[in-house]
Coordinates of C-alpha atoms in Angstrom, one line a residue:
Chain K
X1 CA 132.7 95.5 102.9
X2 CA 135.8 95.6 105.1
X3 CA 135.1 93.0 107.7
X4 CA 136.1 94.0 111.2
X5 CA 139.6 94.9 110.2
X6 CA 140.6 98.4 111.1
X7 CA 143.6 98.4 108.9
X8 CA 141.7 97.7 105.8
X9 CA 139.3 100.5 106.6
X10 CA 142.2 102.8 106.9
X11 CA 143.8 101.7 103.7
X12 CA 140.5 101.9 101.9
X13 CA 140.1 105.5 103.1
X14 CA 143.7 106.2 102.2
X15 CA 143.2 105.0 98.6
X16 CA 140.0 107.0 98.3
X17 CA 141.9 110.1 99.5
X18 CA 144.7 109.5 97.0
X19 CA 142.2 109.0 94.2
X20 CA 140.6 112.3 95.1
X21 CA 141.2 115.0 92.6
X22 CA 140.5 118.6 93.2
X23 CA 139.1 120.7 90.4
X24 CA 138.7 124.4 91.2
X25 CA 135.0 125.3 91.0
X26 CA 133.4 128.1 89.1
X27 CA 129.7 128.6 89.5
X28 CA 127.1 131.2 89.1
X29 CA 125.7 133.0 92.1
X30 CA 122.9 135.4 92.9
X31 CA 122.0 137.7 95.8
X32 CA 118.6 137.7 97.6
X33 CA 116.9 140.9 96.9
X34 CA 113.8 140.3 99.0
X35 CA 112.1 137.5 100.9
X36 CA 108.4 137.6 101.8
X37 CA 106.1 134.8 102.6
X38 CA 108.5 132.1 101.4
X39 CA 108.9 133.8 98.1
X40 CA 112.4 134.9 97.3
X41 CA 113.4 137.4 94.7
X42 CA 116.9 137.0 93.5
X43 CA 119.3 139.2 91.5
X44 CA 121.7 137.5 89.1
X45 CA 121.7 133.7 88.6
X46 CA 120.9 134.2 84.9
X47 CA 121.9 130.8 83.7
X48 CA 119.5 128.9 85.8
X49 CA 116.8 126.6 84.4
X50 CA 113.1 126.4 85.2
X51 CA 112.4 124.3 88.2
X52 CA 116.0 124.1 89.2
X53 CA 116.8 123.5 92.8
X54 CA 118.7 126.4 94.3
X55 CA 120.6 126.5 97.6
X56 CA 120.9 129.3 100.0
X57 CA 123.5 129.9 102.7
X58 CA 122.7 128.0 105.8
X59 CA 121.5 124.8 104.2
X60 CA 118.1 126.1 102.9
X61 CA 116.7 125.2 99.5
X62 CA 114.4 126.7 97.0
X63 CA 112.8 126.1 93.7
X64 CA 113.2 128.6 90.8
X65 CA 109.8 129.2 89.3
X66 CA 110.0 132.5 87.6
X67 CA 112.7 133.9 85.3
X68 CA 112.8 137.4 84.1
X69 CA 115.2 140.0 82.9
X70 CA 115.4 141.5 86.4
X71 CA 116.1 138.2 88.2
X72 CA 114.7 135.0 89.4
X73 CA 111.6 134.3 91.6
X74 CA 111.8 131.3 93.8
X75 CA 109.9 129.6 96.5
X76 CA 111.5 128.4 99.7
X77 CA 111.3 124.7 100.5
X78 CA 110.8 124.4 104.2
X79 CA 111.1 127.2 106.7
X80 CA 114.4 129.0 107.0
X81 CA 115.3 132.0 109.0
X82 CA 118.8 132.1 107.4
X83 CA 117.5 133.5 104.1
X84 CA 117.7 137.3 104.4
X85 CA 118.3 140.0 101.8
X86 CA 122.0 140.0 100.7
X87 CA 122.3 136.3 101.2
X88 CA 124.2 134.4 98.5
X89 CA 122.3 131.9 96.3
X90 CA 123.7 129.2 94.0
X91 CA 122.1 126.9 91.5
X92 CA 122.6 123.2 92.1
X93 CA 122.4 122.2 88.4
X94 CA 119.7 119.7 89.0
X95 CA 115.9 119.9 89.0
X96 CA 114.2 118.9 92.2
X97 CA 114.4 115.2 92.7
X98 CA 113.4 112.6 95.2
X99 CA 114.8 109.2 96.3
X100 CA 113.0 106.2 94.8
X101 CA 113.1 102.5 95.0
X102 CA 112.3 99.6 97.2
X103 CA 114.0 101.2 100.2
X104 CA 111.0 103.5 100.5
X105 CA 108.4 100.7 101.0
X106 CA 106.9 101.0 104.5
X107 CA 108.3 104.5 104.9
X108 CA 107.0 108.0 105.4
X109 CA 108.8 110.8 103.6
X110 CA 108.3 114.5 102.9
X111 CA 108.1 115.8 99.4
X112 CA 111.9 116.2 99.1
X113 CA 112.6 112.7 100.3
X114 CA 113.6 113.4 103.9
X115 CA 112.3 110.5 106.2
X116 CA 109.6 111.6 108.7
X117 CA 109.4 108.4 110.7
X118 CA 112.7 108.9 112.6
X119 CA 114.6 106.2 110.9
X120 CA 117.6 106.6 108.5
X121 CA 116.9 106.4 104.8
X122 CA 119.5 105.5 102.3
X123 CA 118.3 105.2 98.7
X124 CA 120.6 104.7 95.7
X125 CA 118.3 106.1 93.1
X126 CA 116.8 109.4 92.4
X127 CA 114.2 110.6 90.0
X128 CA 113.2 114.1 89.0
X129 CA 110.0 115.2 90.6
X130 CA 108.6 116.6 87.3
X131 CA 108.7 114.1 84.5
X132 CA 107.1 113.6 81.1
X133 CA 104.0 111.4 80.9
X134 CA 104.4 108.1 78.9
X135 CA 103.8 108.8 75.2
X136 CA 100.9 107.3 73.1
X137 CA 103.0 104.4 71.8
X138 CA 104.3 103.6 75.3
X139 CA 100.8 102.9 76.5
X140 CA 98.5 99.9 76.2
X141 CA 94.8 99.6 76.9
X142 CA 93.6 99.1 80.5
X143 CA 92.7 95.4 80.7
X144 CA 93.4 94.2 84.3
X145 CA 91.1 95.1 87.2
X146 CA 92.2 96.8 90.4
X147 CA 89.9 95.3 93.1
X148 CA 89.0 97.8 95.7
X149 CA 87.4 95.2 98.0
X150 CA 84.3 97.4 98.1
X151 CA 81.3 95.6 96.5
X152 CA 79.5 98.7 95.3
X153 CA 82.6 99.9 93.4
X154 CA 83.9 96.6 92.1
X155 CA 80.5 95.7 90.8
X156 CA 79.2 99.0 89.4
X157 CA 82.1 101.3 88.9
X158 CA 85.0 98.9 88.3
X159 CA 88.5 100.4 88.2
X160 CA 91.2 99.1 85.9
X161 CA 94.9 99.1 86.5
X162 CA 96.3 102.3 84.9
X163 CA 93.0 104.1 85.2
X164 CA 92.5 107.5 86.9
X165 CA 89.3 107.5 89.0
X166 CA 88.4 110.6 90.9
X167 CA 86.8 110.3 94.3
X168 CA 84.7 113.4 94.9
X169 CA 82.4 114.5 97.7
X170 CA 81.8 116.8 100.5
X171 CA 83.9 116.7 103.7
X172 CA 83.1 113.8 106.0
X173 CA 81.6 111.6 103.3
X174 CA 84.2 108.8 103.4
X175 CA 86.5 109.8 100.5
X176 CA 89.7 108.8 102.3
X177 CA 88.0 105.7 103.6
X178 CA 87.4 104.4 100.1
X179 CA 91.0 105.1 99.1
X180 CA 92.2 103.4 102.3
X181 CA 90.0 100.3 101.7
X182 CA 91.4 100.1 98.1
X183 CA 95.0 100.3 99.6
X184 CA 94.3 97.6 102.2
X185 CA 92.9 95.4 99.5
X186 CA 96.1 95.5 97.5
X187 CA 98.3 93.6 99.9
X188 CA 97.2 90.3 98.6
X189 CA 97.4 91.4 94.9
X190 CA 101.0 92.5 95.1
X191 CA 100.2 96.1 94.1
X192 CA 102.4 98.8 95.6
X193 CA 100.5 101.7 97.1
X194 CA 101.6 105.3 97.4
X195 CA 99.6 107.6 99.7
X196 CA 100.1 111.2 99.1
X197 CA 98.9 113.5 101.8
X198 CA 98.6 117.1 100.6
X199 CA 97.7 119.8 103.2
X200 CA 96.2 117.2 105.4
X201 CA 96.0 117.4 109.2
X202 CA 98.9 115.6 110.8
X203 CA 96.5 113.7 112.9
X204 CA 94.7 112.4 109.8
X205 CA 98.0 111.2 108.3
X206 CA 98.9 109.6 111.6
X207 CA 95.5 107.8 111.6
X208 CA 96.0 106.6 108.0
X209 CA 99.4 105.2 109.1
X210 CA 97.9 103.5 112.1
X211 CA 95.1 101.9 110.1
X212 CA 97.5 100.7 107.4
X213 CA 99.8 99.3 110.1
X214 CA 97.1 97.4 111.9
X215 CA 95.7 96.1 108.7
X216 CA 99.3 94.9 107.8
X217 CA 99.3 96.9 104.6
X218 CA 102.1 99.3 105.5
X219 CA 104.9 97.0 104.1
X220 CA 103.9 97.6 100.5
X221 CA 103.0 101.3 101.0
X222 CA 104.9 104.6 100.7
X223 CA 103.5 107.7 102.4
X224 CA 104.5 111.1 101.1
X225 CA 103.3 113.6 103.6
X226 CA 103.0 117.4 103.5
X227 CA 100.7 118.5 106.3
X228 CA 98.7 121.7 106.7
X229 CA 101.5 123.4 108.5
X230 CA 104.1 122.8 105.7
X231 CA 104.6 125.8 103.4
X232 CA 102.7 126.0 100.2
X233 CA 105.7 125.0 98.1
X234 CA 106.0 121.7 99.9
X235 CA 102.3 121.0 99.5
X236 CA 102.7 121.9 95.8
X237 CA 105.5 119.4 95.3
X238 CA 104.0 116.5 97.3
X239 CA 101.8 114.9 94.5
X240 CA 104.6 115.2 91.9
X241 CA 107.1 113.6 94.4
X242 CA 104.6 110.8 95.1
X243 CA 104.1 110.3 91.4
X244 CA 107.9 110.1 90.8
X245 CA 108.1 107.4 93.5
X246 CA 105.2 105.5 91.9
X247 CA 106.7 106.0 88.4
X248 CA 109.9 104.2 89.4
X249 CA 107.9 101.1 90.4
X250 CA 105.8 101.4 87.3
X251 CA 108.8 101.5 84.9
X252 CA 110.1 98.4 86.7
X253 CA 107.0 96.5 85.6
X254 CA 105.1 96.7 88.9
X255 CA 101.5 97.7 89.4
X256 CA 101.1 100.8 91.6
X257 CA 98.1 102.5 93.2
X258 CA 98.6 106.1 94.0
X259 CA 96.2 108.2 96.1
X260 CA 96.3 112.0 96.0
X261 CA 94.6 113.2 99.1
X262 CA 93.5 115.8 98.2
X263 CA 93.9 117.9 95.0
X264 CA 91.6 120.7 96.2
X265 CA 94.2 121.6 98.8
X266 CA 96.9 121.2 96.2
X267 CA 95.2 123.8 94.0
X268 CA 94.8 126.1 97.0
X269 CA 98.5 125.8 97.8
X270 CA 99.4 126.5 94.2
X271 CA 97.0 129.5 94.2
X272 CA 98.7 131.0 97.3
X273 CA 102.1 130.5 95.7
X274 CA 101.0 132.0 92.4
X275 CA 99.4 135.0 94.1
X276 CA 102.6 135.7 96.1
X277 CA 104.6 135.3 92.9
X278 CA 102.3 138.0 91.5
X279 CA 101.0 135.9 88.6
X280 CA 97.8 137.1 87.0
X281 CA 94.8 135.3 88.6
X282 CA 91.7 134.0 86.9
X283 CA 88.5 132.3 88.1
X284 CA 88.3 132.0 91.9
X285 CA 91.7 133.6 91.9
X286 CA 93.3 130.4 90.7
X287 CA 96.1 131.1 88.1
X288 CA 95.6 130.3 84.5
X289 CA 97.6 127.1 84.5
X290 CA 95.6 125.4 87.3
X291 CA 94.2 123.0 84.8
X292 CA 97.6 122.1 83.5
X293 CA 98.8 121.7 87.1
X294 CA 96.5 118.7 87.5
X295 CA 96.5 117.4 83.9
X296 CA 100.2 117.0 83.8
X297 CA 100.1 115.1 87.1
X298 CA 97.3 112.7 86.2
X299 CA 98.6 112.1 82.7
X300 CA 101.6 110.4 84.3
X301 CA 99.3 107.5 85.3
X302 CA 99.3 104.9 82.7
X303 CA 99.2 101.2 81.8
X304 CA 102.5 100.7 80.0
X305 CA 103.0 98.5 76.9
X306 CA 104.6 95.1 77.2
X307 CA 107.9 96.4 75.7
X308 CA 108.2 98.7 78.7
X309 CA 107.5 95.9 81.2
X310 CA 103.7 96.3 81.3
X311 CA 103.7 98.1 84.7
X312 CA 100.8 100.4 85.6
X313 CA 100.0 103.3 87.8
X314 CA 96.4 103.7 88.9
X315 CA 95.5 107.1 90.3
X316 CA 92.8 107.8 92.8
X317 CA 92.8 111.6 93.1
X318 CA 90.5 112.9 95.8
X319 CA 88.6 116.2 95.4
X320 CA 86.5 117.9 98.1
X321 CA 83.4 119.7 97.1
X322 CA 81.5 122.4 98.9
X323 CA 77.8 121.6 99.7
X324 CA 77.8 119.0 96.9
X325 CA 78.7 121.4 94.2
X326 CA 80.5 119.3 91.6
X327 CA 80.3 122.1 89.0
X328 CA 82.9 124.2 90.9
X329 CA 86.1 125.0 89.2
X330 CA 88.5 122.4 90.6
X331 CA 86.0 119.5 90.6
X332 CA 85.0 120.1 87.0
X333 CA 88.7 120.4 85.9
X334 CA 89.7 117.1 87.5
X335 CA 86.5 115.3 86.4
X336 CA 87.4 116.2 82.8
X337 CA 90.9 114.9 83.2
X338 CA 90.1 111.6 84.9
X339 CA 88.5 108.4 83.5
X340 CA 85.5 108.6 85.7
X341 CA 84.5 109.6 89.2
X342 CA 83.1 108.1 92.4
X343 CA 80.6 110.6 93.8
X344 CA 79.9 110.5 97.5
X345 CA 76.9 112.2 99.0
X346 CA 76.5 113.5 102.5
X347 CA 72.7 112.7 102.6
X348 CA 73.4 109.0 101.8
X349 CA 76.3 109.0 104.3
X350 CA 74.0 110.4 107.0
X351 CA 71.3 107.9 106.1
X352 CA 73.8 105.2 107.0
X353 CA 74.6 104.1 103.4
X354 CA 78.3 103.6 103.6
X355 CA 80.1 103.8 101.2
X356 CA 77.8 106.8 100.4
X357 CA 78.0 106.2 96.7
X358 CA 75.7 108.1 94.3
X359 CA 75.3 105.5 91.6
X360 CA 73.7 107.9 89.1
X361 CA 76.6 110.4 89.1
X362 CA 79.4 107.9 89.5
X363 CA 80.9 106.5 86.3
X364 CA 84.0 104.5 85.2
X365 CA 84.9 105.1 81.6
X366 CA 87.3 102.3 81.1
X367 CA 87.0 99.9 84.0
X368 CA 84.2 97.8 82.5
X369 CA 86.5 96.1 80.0
X370 CA 88.9 95.4 82.8
X371 CA 86.3 93.7 85.0
X372 CA 86.9 90.1 85.9
X373 CA 84.5 87.9 84.0
X374 CA 83.1 86.4 87.2
X375 CA 82.0 89.8 88.3
X376 CA 80.8 90.7 84.8
X377 CA 78.5 87.7 84.9
X378 CA 76.7 88.7 88.0
X379 CA 76.7 92.5 88.0
X380 CA 75.2 93.3 84.6
X381 CA 72.0 95.0 85.6
X382 CA 72.9 96.1 89.0
X383 CA 73.3 99.8 88.2
X384 CA 70.0 99.9 86.4
X385 CA 68.2 98.2 89.2
X386 CA 69.6 100.5 91.8
X387 CA 68.8 103.6 89.8
X388 CA 65.2 102.4 89.2
X389 CA 64.9 101.7 93.0
X390 CA 66.1 105.2 93.9
X391 CA 63.7 106.8 91.5
X392 CA 60.7 104.7 92.6
X393 CA 61.6 105.2 96.3
X394 CA 61.3 108.9 95.9
X395 CA 57.7 108.5 94.8
X396 CA 56.9 105.8 97.3
X397 CA 57.9 108.2 100.0
X398 CA 54.6 110.1 99.5
X399 CA 52.7 107.1 100.6
X400 CA 51.1 106.5 97.2
X401 CA 49.3 103.2 96.5
X402 CA 51.8 100.9 94.9
X403 CA 51.1 97.8 92.9
X404 CA 52.8 94.4 93.5
X405 CA 55.6 94.8 91.0
X406 CA 56.6 98.2 92.4
X407 CA 56.5 96.8 95.9
X408 CA 58.7 93.9 94.7
X409 CA 61.1 96.4 93.1
X410 CA 61.3 98.5 96.3
X411 CA 61.9 95.4 98.5
X412 CA 64.7 94.2 96.3
X413 CA 66.2 97.7 96.1
X414 CA 66.1 98.0 99.9
X415 CA 67.9 94.8 100.2
X416 CA 70.5 95.6 97.6
X417 CA 71.2 98.9 99.4
X418 CA 71.8 96.9 102.6
X419 CA 74.0 94.4 100.8
X420 CA 76.2 97.2 99.3
X421 CA 76.8 98.6 102.7
X422 CA 80.3 97.8 104.1
X423 CA 82.0 98.7 107.3
X424 CA 85.1 100.8 107.1
X425 CA 88.3 98.9 106.2
X426 CA 86.3 95.7 105.8
X427 CA 87.3 94.5 102.3
X428 CA 85.7 91.7 100.4
X429 CA 87.4 89.1 98.2
X430 CA 86.1 88.7 94.6
X431 CA 84.5 85.3 95.4
X432 CA 82.6 86.8 98.4
X433 CA 81.3 89.7 96.2
X434 CA 80.2 87.2 93.5
X435 CA 78.5 85.1 96.1
X436 CA 76.6 88.0 97.6
X437 CA 75.4 89.1 94.1
X438 CA 74.4 85.6 93.2
X439 CA 72.3 85.4 96.4
X440 CA 70.7 88.7 95.5
X441 CA 70.1 87.6 91.9
X442 CA 68.3 84.5 93.1
X443 CA 66.3 86.8 95.5
X444 CA 67.3 84.8 98.5
X445 CA 67.1 87.8 100.8
X446 CA 63.4 88.5 100.1
X447 CA 62.1 87.1 103.4
X448 CA 64.9 88.6 105.5
X449 CA 63.8 91.8 107.3
X450 CA 65.8 94.8 106.1
X451 CA 67.6 95.3 109.3
X452 CA 68.9 91.7 109.4
X453 CA 70.3 91.7 105.9
X454 CA 73.9 92.5 106.6
X455 CA 74.0 90.0 109.6
X456 CA 72.6 87.3 107.4
X457 CA 75.1 88.2 104.6
X458 CA 77.9 87.8 107.0
X459 CA 76.6 84.4 108.2
X460 CA 76.1 83.3 104.6
X461 CA 79.7 84.1 103.7
X462 CA 80.9 82.2 106.8
X463 CA 78.8 79.3 105.7
X464 CA 80.2 79.4 102.2
X465 CA 83.7 79.5 103.6
X466 CA 83.0 76.3 105.5
X467 CA 81.2 74.4 102.8
X468 CA 82.6 75.3 99.4
X469 CA 86.0 77.0 100.2
X470 CA 87.7 75.3 97.3
X471 CA 85.2 76.7 94.7
X472 CA 85.4 80.2 96.3
X473 CA 89.2 80.0 96.2
X474 CA 89.1 78.9 92.5
X475 CA 87.0 81.9 91.6
X476 CA 89.4 84.2 93.5
X477 CA 92.4 82.7 91.6
X478 CA 91.0 82.5 88.1
X479 CA 88.6 85.4 88.1
X480 CA 86.1 83.3 86.1
X481 CA 82.8 81.8 87.2
X482 CA 82.3 78.6 85.3
X483 CA 78.8 77.1 85.2
X484 CA 79.8 74.3 87.6
X485 CA 81.3 76.8 90.1
X486 CA 78.1 78.9 89.8
X487 CA 76.0 75.8 90.5
X488 CA 78.1 74.8 93.5
X489 CA 77.9 78.3 95.0
X490 CA 74.1 78.7 94.3
X491 CA 73.4 75.3 95.8
X492 CA 75.4 76.2 98.9
X493 CA 73.5 79.5 99.2
X494 CA 70.2 77.7 98.9
X495 CA 71.2 75.2 101.5
X496 CA 72.2 78.0 103.9
X497 CA 68.8 79.8 103.4
X498 CA 66.9 76.5 103.7
X499 CA 68.7 75.6 107.0
X500 CA 68.2 79.1 108.5
X501 CA 64.6 79.7 107.7
Chain V
X1 CA 124.3 144.0 94.2
X2 CA 125.7 141.4 91.8
X3 CA 127.8 143.9 89.9
X4 CA 129.9 144.6 92.9
X5 CA 132.9 142.2 93.1
X6 CA 133.7 140.6 96.4
X7 CA 136.6 138.7 97.7
X8 CA 136.1 136.5 100.7
X9 CA 139.2 135.2 102.6
X10 CA 139.7 133.1 105.6
X11 CA 142.2 133.8 108.4
X12 CA 144.7 136.6 108.4
X13 CA 145.8 138.1 105.1
X14 CA 148.0 140.9 103.8
X15 CA 147.7 143.6 101.1
X16 CA 150.2 141.5 99.0
X17 CA 147.9 138.5 99.1
X18 CA 145.0 140.5 97.8
X19 CA 147.1 142.2 95.2
X20 CA 148.3 138.8 94.0
X21 CA 144.8 137.4 93.7
X22 CA 143.6 140.7 92.1
X23 CA 146.3 140.7 89.4
X24 CA 145.7 137.0 88.7
X25 CA 142.0 137.6 88.0
X26 CA 142.7 140.7 86.0
X27 CA 145.0 138.7 83.8
X28 CA 142.6 135.8 83.5
X29 CA 139.6 137.9 82.7
X30 CA 141.5 140.5 80.6
X31 CA 140.2 143.5 82.5
X32 CA 140.9 145.4 85.7
X33 CA 139.1 143.9 88.7
X34 CA 138.3 145.7 92.0
X35 CA 137.2 143.8 95.1
X36 CA 135.4 144.5 98.2
X37 CA 137.4 142.4 100.7
X38 CA 135.6 140.5 103.4
X39 CA 137.0 138.2 106.0
X40 CA 135.0 135.0 106.3
X41 CA 136.4 132.3 108.6
X42 CA 133.7 129.8 107.7
X43 CA 135.8 129.1 104.5
X44 CA 138.4 127.6 106.8
X45 CA 141.2 128.5 104.4
X46 CA 141.9 129.9 100.9
X47 CA 139.6 132.4 99.2
X48 CA 136.5 132.7 97.1
X49 CA 136.0 135.5 94.6
X50 CA 132.6 136.7 93.5
X51 CA 133.0 138.4 90.2
X52 CA 130.2 139.5 87.8
X53 CA 127.7 136.8 88.9
X54 CA 130.2 134.0 89.1
X55 CA 132.0 132.5 92.1
X56 CA 135.6 131.3 91.7
X57 CA 135.8 129.1 94.7
X58 CA 139.3 128.2 95.9
X59 CA 138.4 127.8 99.6
X60 CA 139.2 124.8 101.8
X61 CA 135.5 124.6 102.6
X62 CA 134.6 124.1 98.9
X63 CA 137.3 121.4 98.7
X64 CA 136.0 119.5 101.7
X65 CA 132.4 119.8 100.3
X66 CA 133.6 118.5 97.0
X67 CA 135.5 115.7 98.6
X68 CA 132.4 114.7 100.7
X69 CA 130.3 114.6 97.5
X70 CA 132.8 112.4 95.7
X71 CA 133.1 110.0 98.6
X72 CA 129.4 109.6 99.3
X73 CA 128.1 109.4 95.7

């Protein structure tokens, strides 16, 4: 801007100072009446608006959430010992906002936009944390797939760009792992990821950052973190802040994937805030608007119309259940808001089926139309077959006599289960998924012992990579599986199994 | 309490200073104003008057903050 010339710096500053015009300031103020558990009651400040950011003496900030005749109720953002009764409060005239834009890529920020990775952050653009969802006319149907790189999901519960797909399950069933795999898989598809940690352990967030960095997926990712030791108001703001960051990309025509990890803790943070604000409590002591809390957040995910640039925001909210109870309050709420759910089961997880997907209870309400035609061509009856196998397997457990066709069904099902297993952070390209399903369709694995299936699968994919790389690449690029491509891949698979008898 | 008016001044001040400010505000608002006077050196210079839920800020600190905002934005 100035070069190295000291004089020009001085003259620039001088002109700035001469330009400066002072206008005496008049603004409203209030006085802190009481301050308990991060909830501040304020006298005065009558002209403030709902959700406005207020500033206290000593560089502390709060959020006005309750207006009444007698004053204002606010929550403190961050910890501050400087807020005491008698302290002066001012409105800032703006609702809470967060810095947005490309500068945030690869960064870790807190819910009010302060960098947490120790590096300076200078963003030019801000967006309000709370924002209206796109209207009906601003949306277009979900028609492009969001590949998660997980065979079980991409084949049976496909997710489309702009969809909201809930990941629900008990603790330690691999919910975050699914979201992470999806994020890792986006680096080649040019989809921006936002990971929103709400009330997570700091060690978990650190681990997520480490995995994303080692998988080279951090450069197109933004992490918004509020850990378990942050106050309830920060945890409450985190998903809205993450959503605002994602929205900016979406309205610029980009595709975004946002992960809310997890909304159970978000509801709990909101519950503690509401109870301290003395709002009436309802079921499980959650306040009456806990449904609206999540619906207004998830409604902001959308596939925008072409006039608005055609960007999209895909949301993967995570909800934790207790002892597999998906009919609890928060899970049912979020299930009814989202366009489907991925249900993970601890029994499957402990039996070594990972991802521990319960196919019967998992659905995707819009993703099927967004599925790539190559995948559609090979995954048609997969769900049905797997469901039949699980049903039959339960009976076969009792050692009943089984006929040949049932034995065949069981053998196929066992192999399918093996094929759907995937190691953590090990994502598969579309062509690889298609090849595995083609091999399964042709019953190539029938002579392979169950325990060797995944090793053979790996060898097969390596073989295909050597012998028909161009066809595989064409499938990845076009998303279609022409008859000739299909024949080339099936022939290569047959060759592989013939050679390795 | 908000209904108690307060005048914050920085540095040394005299009774005349306060009287001048008081009469100025009384004229501006069209009614008699009474202040509780507090010395606050964090203002650096000037005064800020807290009247009926509003701050009339004529302190050097407010000026510097305002300048900072105009320069950085």
